[in-house]
Short mmCIF file of C-alpha atoms in Angstrom, two decimals:
data_model
loop_
_atom_site.label_atom_id
_atom_site.label_comp_id
_atom_site.label_asym_id
_atom_site.label_seq_id
_atom_site.Cartn_x
_atom_site.Cartn_y
_atom_site.Cartn_z
CA UNK I 1 14.48 -15.10 1.57
CA UNK I 2 13.66 -15.81 -0.93
CA UNK I 3 13.47 -14.15 -4.92
CA UNK I 4 10.77 -15.10 -7.42
CA UNK I 5 9.41 -14.06 -10.79
CA UNK I 6 5.36 -13.01 -11.79
CA UNK I 7 4.79 -15.95 -11.87
CA UNK I 8 5.33 -16.87 -8.31
CA UNK I 9 2.56 -14.95 -7.24
CA UNK I 10 0.42 -17.91 -5.91
CA UNK I 11 3.44 -18.89 -3.47
CA UNK I 12 4.15 -15.13 -2.40
CA UNK I 13 0.05 -14.49 -2.01
CA UNK I 14 -0.59 -17.96 -0.21
CA UNK I 15 3.34 -17.00 2.77
CA UNK I 16 1.21 -13.38 3.38
CA UNK I 17 -1.17 -14.75 4.31
CA UNK I 18 0.23 -16.57 7.44
CA UNK I 19 2.08 -15.06 8.06
CA UNK I 20 5.47 -14.17 6.04
CA UNK I 21 6.50 -10.48 4.68
CA UNK I 22 7.56 -10.43 1.21
CA UNK I 23 9.28 -7.58 -1.26
CA UNK I 24 6.39 -6.63 -3.19
CA UNK I 25 5.88 -4.39 -6.75
CA UNK I 26 4.25 -1.72 -6.86
CA UNK I 27 3.72 1.03 -9.56
CA UNK I 28 4.96 3.61 -7.20
CA UNK I 29 8.00 2.14 -5.77
CA UNK I 30 8.53 -0.82 -4.37
CA UNK I 31 6.49 -1.94 -1.25
CA UNK I 32 6.51 -4.51 1.92
CA UNK I 33 3.36 -6.53 2.19
CA UNK I 34 1.25 -7.93 5.03
CA UNK I 35 -1.37 -8.75 6.96
CA UNK I 36 -2.89 -6.81 9.31
CA UNK I 37 -2.03 -9.41 11.33
CA UNK I 38 -0.62 -7.67 14.95
CA UNK I 39 2.38 -9.97 14.63
CA UNK I 40 2.91 -9.50 11.39
CA UNK I 41 2.74 -6.04 11.77
CA UNK I 42 5.71 -5.80 13.98
CA UNK I 43 7.85 -7.20 11.60
CA UNK I 44 7.11 -4.80 8.85
CA UNK I 45 8.06 -1.49 11.30
CA UNK I 46 10.96 -3.80 12.70
CA UNK I 47 12.50 -4.37 8.92
CA UNK I 48 12.25 -0.20 8.81
CA UNK I 49 13.54 0.30 11.85
CA UNK I 50 9.92 2.64 10.97
CA UNK I 51 8.50 3.99 14.10
CA UNK I 52 4.47 3.20 15.35
CA UNK I 53 3.71 7.04 15.21
CA UNK I 54 3.90 6.43 11.17
CA UNK I 55 0.76 5.42 9.99
CA UNK I 56 0.70 2.24 6.84
CA UNK I 57 -1.26 2.25 3.75
CA UNK I 58 -4.00 -0.55 3.54
CA UNK I 59 -4.03 -1.27 -0.26
CA UNK I 60 -7.16 -3.08 -1.13
CA UNK I 61 -8.27 -4.92 -4.88
CA UNK I 62 -10.59 -2.00 -5.26
CA UNK I 63 -13.68 0.11 -2.98
CA UNK I 64 -16.08 -3.49 -2.45
CA UNK I 65 -12.46 -3.96 -0.38
CA UNK I 66 -12.15 -0.73 0.66
CA UNK I 67 -15.66 -0.38 2.81
CA UNK I 68 -14.23 -3.17 5.21
CA UNK I 69 -11.25 -0.62 6.11
CA UNK I 70 -13.22 2.34 5.93
CA UNK I 71 -16.21 2.80 8.47
CA UNK I 72 -16.96 5.05 6.53
CA UNK I 73 -17.46 5.87 2.56
CA UNK I 74 -18.66 8.56 1.06
CA UNK I 75 -20.28 9.47 -2.50
CA UNK I 76 -16.86 11.93 -2.52
CA UNK I 77 -14.64 8.50 -1.70
CA UNK I 78 -16.97 6.53 -4.53
CA UNK I 79 -16.64 9.42 -7.49
CA UNK I 80 -12.36 9.64 -6.64
CA UNK I 81 -11.75 5.79 -6.87
CA UNK I 82 -14.16 5.43 -10.42
CA UNK I 83 -11.48 7.93 -11.83
CA UNK I 84 -7.82 7.14 -9.82
CA UNK I 85 -8.34 3.18 -9.71
CA UNK I 86 -6.29 1.59 -10.40
CA UNK I 87 -3.69 3.52 -9.58
CA UNK I 88 -1.67 5.64 -6.71
CA UNK I 89 -3.48 7.50 -5.41
CA UNK I 90 -3.95 6.76 -1.11
CA UNK I 91 -7.56 7.98 -0.03
CA UNK I 92 -7.68 9.16 4.45
CA UNK I 93 -11.18 7.79 5.79
CA UNK I 94 -12.31 6.85 8.66
CA UNK I 95 -11.64 3.60 10.13
CA UNK I 96 -13.31 0.85 10.26
CA UNK I 97 -13.47 -1.11 13.93
CA UNK I 98 -11.35 -3.78 13.14
CA UNK I 99 -8.20 -1.37 11.98
CA UNK I 100 -5.41 -2.09 14.34
CA UNK I 101 -3.86 1.07 15.94
CA UNK I 102 -0.56 0.34 14.60
CA UNK I 103 -1.75 0.57 10.88
CA UNK I 104 -3.24 4.11 11.37
CA UNK I 105 -0.71 5.33 14.58
CA UNK I 106 -3.51 5.91 17.12
CA UNK I 107 -5.52 7.30 14.96
CA UNK I 108 -8.91 7.91 13.86
CA UNK I 109 -8.45 7.34 9.82
CA UNK I 110 -6.94 4.99 7.46
CA UNK I 111 -5.07 5.22 4.06
CA UNK I 112 -6.41 3.26 1.22
CA UNK I 113 -6.13 2.31 -2.12
CA UNK I 114 -5.37 0.18 -4.79
CA UNK I 115 -2.54 -0.01 -6.60
CA UNK I 116 -3.02 0.23 -10.76
CA UNK I 117 0.25 -2.51 -11.29
CA UNK I 118 -1.35 -5.71 -12.33
CA UNK I 119 0.63 -7.92 -10.35
CA UNK I 120 -0.65 -6.04 -7.23
CA UNK I 121 -4.09 -6.40 -7.36
CA UNK I 122 -3.00 -9.48 -8.49
CA UNK I 123 -1.61 -10.26 -5.32
CA UNK I 124 -4.16 -9.07 -3.63
CA UNK I 125 -6.86 -10.96 -4.51
CA UNK I 126 -5.44 -13.95 -4.33
CA UNK I 127 -4.82 -12.83 -0.35
CA UNK I 128 -8.77 -12.71 0.31
CA UNK I 129 -8.55 -9.53 2.20
CA UNK I 130 -6.12 -5.48 2.49
CA UNK I 131 -2.92 -5.89 2.90
CA UNK I 132 -0.32 -3.21 4.14
CA UNK I 133 1.81 -1.97 1.34
CA UNK I 134 4.13 0.19 2.98
CA UNK I 135 7.45 1.70 1.00
CA UNK I 136 10.50 -1.32 1.03
CA UNK I 137 12.56 1.35 2.90
CA UNK I 138 14.84 1.61 5.47
CA UNK I 139 12.61 4.35 7.57
CA UNK I 140 13.28 7.86 6.43
CA UNK I 141 15.78 6.21 3.36
CA UNK I 142 14.76 6.70 0.33
CA UNK I 143 12.50 4.35 -2.07
CA UNK I 144 13.06 2.07 -3.79
CA UNK I 145 12.28 1.67 -7.32
CA UNK I 146 13.34 -2.37 -8.32
CA UNK I 147 13.43 -5.07 -6.67
CA UNK I 148 17.62 -4.88 -6.01
CA UNK I 149 17.32 -1.53 -4.93
CA UNK I 150 15.16 -2.66 -1.74
CA UNK I 151 16.42 -5.97 -0.90
CA UNK I 152 19.71 -3.75 -0.90
CA UNK I 153 17.96 -1.51 1.97
CA UNK I 154 15.41 -5.00 4.23
CA UNK I 155 16.00 -7.90 2.00
CA UNK I 156 17.34 -9.84 5.19
CA UNK I 157 14.11 -9.02 6.81
CA UNK I 158 11.28 -11.09 3.86
CA UNK I 159 10.07 -14.32 3.49
CA UNK I 160 9.63 -13.44 -0.50
CA UNK I 161 10.98 -11.21 -3.35
CA UNK I 162 8.33 -10.25 -5.96
CA UNK I 163 9.58 -9.56 -8.46
CA UNK I 164 8.26 -7.30 -11.14
CA UNK I 165 10.73 -4.77 -13.17
CA UNK I 166 11.08 -1.27 -12.15
CA UNK I 167 8.62 0.09 -10.95
CA UNK I 168 6.41 2.61 -13.71
CA UNK I 169 5.91 5.36 -11.92
CA UNK I 170 8.38 6.02 -9.66
CA UNK I 171 6.39 8.10 -7.58
CA UNK I 172 5.13 7.72 -3.84
CA UNK I 173 0.53 8.13 -3.65
CA UNK I 174 -0.68 10.83 -3.37
CA UNK I 175 -2.41 11.13 -0.41
CA UNK I 176 -6.12 12.89 0.35
CA UNK I 177 -7.58 13.22 2.85
CA UNK I 178 -11.31 13.05 1.17
CA UNK I 179 -13.01 14.33 4.61
CA UNK I 180 -10.69 18.25 4.52
CA UNK I 181 -10.14 18.12 1.27
CA UNK I 182 -6.34 18.10 2.02
CA UNK I 183 -3.55 16.88 0.07
CA UNK I 184 -1.79 14.74 3.76
CA UNK I 185 1.71 14.18 0.47
CA UNK I 186 2.42 15.29 -2.73
CA UNK I 187 2.74 12.42 -5.08
CA UNK I 188 2.27 10.60 -8.28
CA UNK I 189 -1.29 12.48 -9.12
CA UNK I 190 -1.13 16.73 -8.74
CA UNK I 191 -3.55 18.53 -6.63
CA UNK I 192 -5.36 19.63 -9.50
CA UNK I 193 -5.99 16.43 -10.86
CA UNK I 194 -8.10 15.97 -8.14
CA UNK I 195 -9.89 18.86 -7.25
CA UNK I 196 -11.61 18.53 -11.23
CA UNK I 197 -12.72 15.60 -10.33
CA UNK I 198 -14.98 16.45 -6.47
#
């Protein structure tokens, strides 16, 4: 495990591209990042002790990259992305054909978000493809707000720790299913704020 600061983001991205997993900051909580490759995904599930029946959130750089993950990108998704991205909103939409069922827990939908922390967006841009962004905690434990808290839970399982200080929001993203207009997980963006834009 190598602990680095923001200046090493290119090094972390290069490692993720070849199958490593890393603890990374987001504006909500610290997360684990990996590609959507099967071997990398297996490392994420092992690190978290997470049941494979639970889906993972996919981090994207914006609506254009989200279009490679989602089979549909309706006007409502575009409106929400324009209002809340980059930021703590995960949109649930039908998954594109190539998205592994491991990511979606066997389901037909996938959750995507463009994170609001510039260093995390830079990481995604450097990797050049969508990445898994799931909280860096042992499954069912409290989500970490600092790199040290994340390391205390899963540090030995990752190749890199990218430390950017404390997560500024400290609450998980709101997860919103676009087709049913349903909040699946309450989080940083209140439900009434979403409804004002749908």
